[in-house]
Amino acid sequence: MNDDKLDSLTEVLAGARRIAVLTGAGISAESGVPTFRGKDGLWRQYRAETLATPEAFERDPTLVWQWYDWRRGLIAPVVPNPGHRVLAAWQDLFEDIAVITQNVDGLHEKAGSRNVVELHGNIWKVRCTREGTVSESLLTPLPEIPPRCPDCGALLRPHIVWFGEALDASLLERAFALSETCQVMFAVGTSAVVQPAASLPCAAGRAGAKVVEINLEPTPLTRSADIFLRGKAGDILPLIDRRLRENMRAGGRDVPPGP
Ligand code: BV8
């Protein structure tokens, strides 16, 4: 990343109070969580419509649960990477930083981020298909597939938003409000194709925020972003963090050491 881009970004950040960050599977890739559309992505081995849809669950709940149980097993041992940790540490630098994630792996909370909007749910939560009650289920592998509600015996489903399902309206409203009132909006590790999440950075830009994209490659968002930083989130976010803290200290701010 060239120094001018880094300097102009850290200048904007030094004056910002409210930051919003939309993250996708790419921020968890360096923790070992497979992405969806990458060369070794989840969708390469499976077709989305056969698994991550309500119709698939209706047709074959065992198959869908086998896939999620396998993913839960993959995610259980992974830990947050430097990208997650920088975003958590920025809670001490900015008045307000919100992480809006499409990921279901829970790694932002594990890294210490508190204001996290999980747009697509969480792979460690299950929901009763009859009563709608949501509970946490950390057992992996699952003792029985498909799992059933201990209260009523109905099927449990992953508390995850599938294709063709509406997102939680209050979460989506909160995500747009955060995007439209921030001074800087990051889009980190997302292919920016899944709606309505992909519309958030555009909404932020229309509301006057600086839009900064961090990705290995350009996406449909890149042409409208103010700054595109090409590379790994786990490298670029720590680089921004170091330069930002240097600038803040030079400006006389008492800044804690980075993560
Ligand atoms: C809805 C849960 C309406 C499942 C997921 C408008 C236009 C077109 C289509 C639609 C539209 N509105 C709705 C749709 C349909 C659909 C959609 O958007 N389809 C797409 C594919 C075209 N949207 C929906 O169905 C949504 N529902 O709108 O409902 C409605 C309204 C009322 C009533 C009824 C219905 C629901 C969308 C949610 C679907 N669920 N996940 C699960 O996880 O099992 S989406 C799934 O994709 C994941 O959540 C994932 O997070 C998300 C987005 O993918 P990314 O996170 O971006 O991951 P991806 O692999 O694609 O990309 C990774 C990126 O990281 C790459 O760019 C790569 O270069 C980069 N990268 C890799 N490594 C790194 C890196 N970057 C930096 N550093 C690295 N190290």
Short mmCIF file of C-alpha atoms and ligand atoms in Angstrom, two decimals, residues 23-27 29-30 35-38 43 52 67-68 71 102-104 120 160-167 188-196 214-219 231-234, ligand 1:
data_model
loop_
_atom_site.label_atom_id
_atom_site.label_comp_id
_atom_site.label_asym_id
_atom_site.label_seq_id
_atom_site.Cartn_x
_atom_site.Cartn_y
_atom_site.Cartn_z
CA THR A 23 -17.07 -7.33 7.11
CA GLY A 24 -17.42 -10.48 5.02
CA ALA A 25 -15.87 -13.91 4.92
CA GLY A 26 -12.51 -12.45 3.83
CA ILE A 27 -11.74 -11.06 7.29
CA ALA A 29 -10.08 -16.27 5.94
CA GLU A 30 -6.74 -15.74 7.74
CA THR A 35 -14.83 -18.10 2.33
CA PHE A 36 -17.86 -18.64 0.12
CA ARG A 37 -16.78 -17.71 -3.36
CA GLY A 38 -13.01 -18.02 -3.22
CA TRP A 43 -19.77 -22.75 -2.57
CA ALA A 52 -28.39 -22.39 2.55
CA TRP A 67 -23.21 -29.20 6.41
CA TYR A 68 -23.59 -26.79 9.34
CA ARG A 71 -18.75 -25.93 9.39
CA GLN A 102 -22.15 -10.90 7.26
CA ASN A 103 -20.13 -13.60 8.96
CA VAL A 104 -21.76 -16.13 11.23
CA HIS A 120 -26.84 -13.09 8.81
CA ILE A 160 -28.86 -18.04 10.26
CA VAL A 161 -30.44 -16.02 7.44
CA TRP A 162 -30.68 -18.18 4.32
CA PHE A 163 -30.98 -17.02 0.72
CA GLY A 164 -34.50 -15.87 0.03
CA GLU A 165 -35.14 -15.12 3.71
CA ALA A 166 -35.61 -11.60 5.00
CA LEU A 167 -33.01 -10.24 7.39
CA VAL A 188 -13.43 -5.50 4.57
CA GLY A 189 -13.22 -8.93 2.92
CA THR A 190 -16.56 -8.99 1.18
CA SER A 191 -17.31 -9.77 -2.46
CA ALA A 192 -20.06 -7.12 -2.16
CA VAL A 193 -22.60 -9.20 -4.11
CA VAL A 194 -25.00 -10.33 -1.38
CA GLN A 195 -27.91 -7.98 -0.84
CA PRO A 196 -29.03 -6.10 1.16
CA ILE A 214 -9.92 -3.65 1.82
CA ASN A 215 -9.85 -6.74 -0.39
CA LEU A 216 -7.50 -9.07 -2.25
CA GLU A 217 -9.18 -8.07 -5.50
CA PRO A 218 -11.60 -5.46 -6.86
CA THR A 219 -15.34 -5.99 -6.32
CA GLY A 231 -4.21 -6.95 0.20
CA LYS A 232 -4.99 -9.12 3.19
CA ALA A 233 -7.12 -7.62 5.92
CA GLY A 234 -4.79 -9.16 8.52
C1 BV8 B 1 -33.21 -11.14 1.03
C2 BV8 B 1 -25.81 -17.30 5.59
C3 BV8 B 1 -35.46 -10.68 0.49
C4 BV8 B 1 -25.68 -18.65 5.10
C5 BV8 B 1 -25.76 -15.82 3.75
C6 BV8 B 1 -31.01 -7.88 -4.93
C7 BV8 B 1 -30.25 -8.11 -6.06
C8 BV8 B 1 -29.77 -9.39 -6.35
C9 BV8 B 1 -30.07 -10.46 -5.50
C10 BV8 B 1 -30.83 -10.21 -4.40
C11 BV8 B 1 -31.30 -8.94 -4.10
N1 BV8 B 1 -32.02 -9.01 -2.94
C12 BV8 B 1 -32.04 -10.28 -2.53
C13 BV8 B 1 -31.31 -11.03 -3.38
C14 BV8 B 1 -31.08 -12.45 -3.26
C15 BV8 B 1 -29.93 -12.75 -2.32
C16 BV8 B 1 -28.63 -12.30 -2.89
O1 BV8 B 1 -28.14 -11.23 -2.57
N2 BV8 B 1 -28.05 -13.14 -3.72
C17 BV8 B 1 -26.76 -12.83 -4.29
C18 BV8 B 1 -25.91 -14.10 -4.29
C19 BV8 B 1 -26.95 -12.25 -5.67
N3 BV8 B 1 -30.12 -12.15 -1.03
C20 BV8 B 1 -30.90 -12.78 -0.13
O2 BV8 B 1 -31.50 -13.81 -0.37
C21 BV8 B 1 -31.03 -12.13 1.23
N4 BV8 B 1 -32.43 -12.08 1.55
O3 BV8 B 1 -32.82 -10.17 0.48
O4 BV8 B 1 -34.53 -11.45 1.19
C22 BV8 B 1 -36.75 -10.88 1.17
C23 BV8 B 1 -37.44 -9.76 1.67
C24 BV8 B 1 -38.64 -9.94 2.29
C25 BV8 B 1 -39.17 -11.23 2.43
C26 BV8 B 1 -38.46 -12.34 1.97
C27 BV8 B 1 -37.25 -12.18 1.33
C28 BV8 B 1 -30.36 -12.98 2.28
C29 BV8 B 1 -28.88 -12.93 2.12
C30 BV8 B 1 -28.20 -13.74 3.25
C31 BV8 B 1 -27.85 -15.09 2.74
N5 BV8 B 1 -27.05 -15.80 3.73
N6 BV8 B 1 -25.10 -16.46 4.68
C32 BV8 B 1 -24.44 -19.26 5.67
O5 BV8 B 1 -23.49 -18.53 6.04
O6 BV8 B 1 -24.44 -20.48 5.72
S1 BV8 B 1 -24.88 -14.95 2.61
C33 BV8 B 1 -23.28 -15.52 2.54
O7 BV8 B 1 -22.63 -14.66 1.62
C34 BV8 B 1 -22.46 -15.38 3.81
O8 BV8 B 1 -23.16 -14.84 4.90
C35 BV8 B 1 -21.37 -14.40 3.41
O9 BV8 B 1 -20.94 -13.64 4.44
C36 BV8 B 1 -22.11 -13.63 2.42
C37 BV8 B 1 -21.40 -12.68 1.55
O10 BV8 B 1 -20.27 -13.29 1.07
P1 BV8 B 1 -18.88 -12.65 1.53
O11 BV8 B 1 -18.88 -12.51 3.01
O12 BV8 B 1 -18.64 -11.44 0.75
O13 BV8 B 1 -17.90 -13.81 1.20
P2 BV8 B 1 -17.33 -14.20 -0.24
O14 BV8 B 1 -16.68 -15.53 -0.12
O15 BV8 B 1 -18.39 -13.98 -1.28
O16 BV8 B 1 -16.19 -13.11 -0.53
C38 BV8 B 1 -15.03 -13.06 0.27
C39 BV8 B 1 -14.28 -11.82 -0.16
O17 BV8 B 1 -13.16 -11.67 0.69
C40 BV8 B 1 -13.76 -11.91 -1.57
O18 BV8 B 1 -13.99 -10.67 -2.23
C41 BV8 B 1 -12.26 -12.15 -1.41
O19 BV8 B 1 -11.50 -11.51 -2.43
C42 BV8 B 1 -11.99 -11.46 -0.10
N7 BV8 B 1 -10.90 -12.00 0.70
C43 BV8 B 1 -10.53 -13.30 0.82
N8 BV8 B 1 -9.49 -13.38 1.69
C44 BV8 B 1 -9.23 -12.12 2.12
C45 BV8 B 1 -10.12 -11.23 1.48
N9 BV8 B 1 -10.11 -9.91 1.69
C46 BV8 B 1 -9.19 -9.43 2.56
N10 BV8 B 1 -8.30 -10.21 3.22
C47 BV8 B 1 -8.29 -11.55 3.01
N11 BV8 B 1 -7.38 -12.31 3.66
#
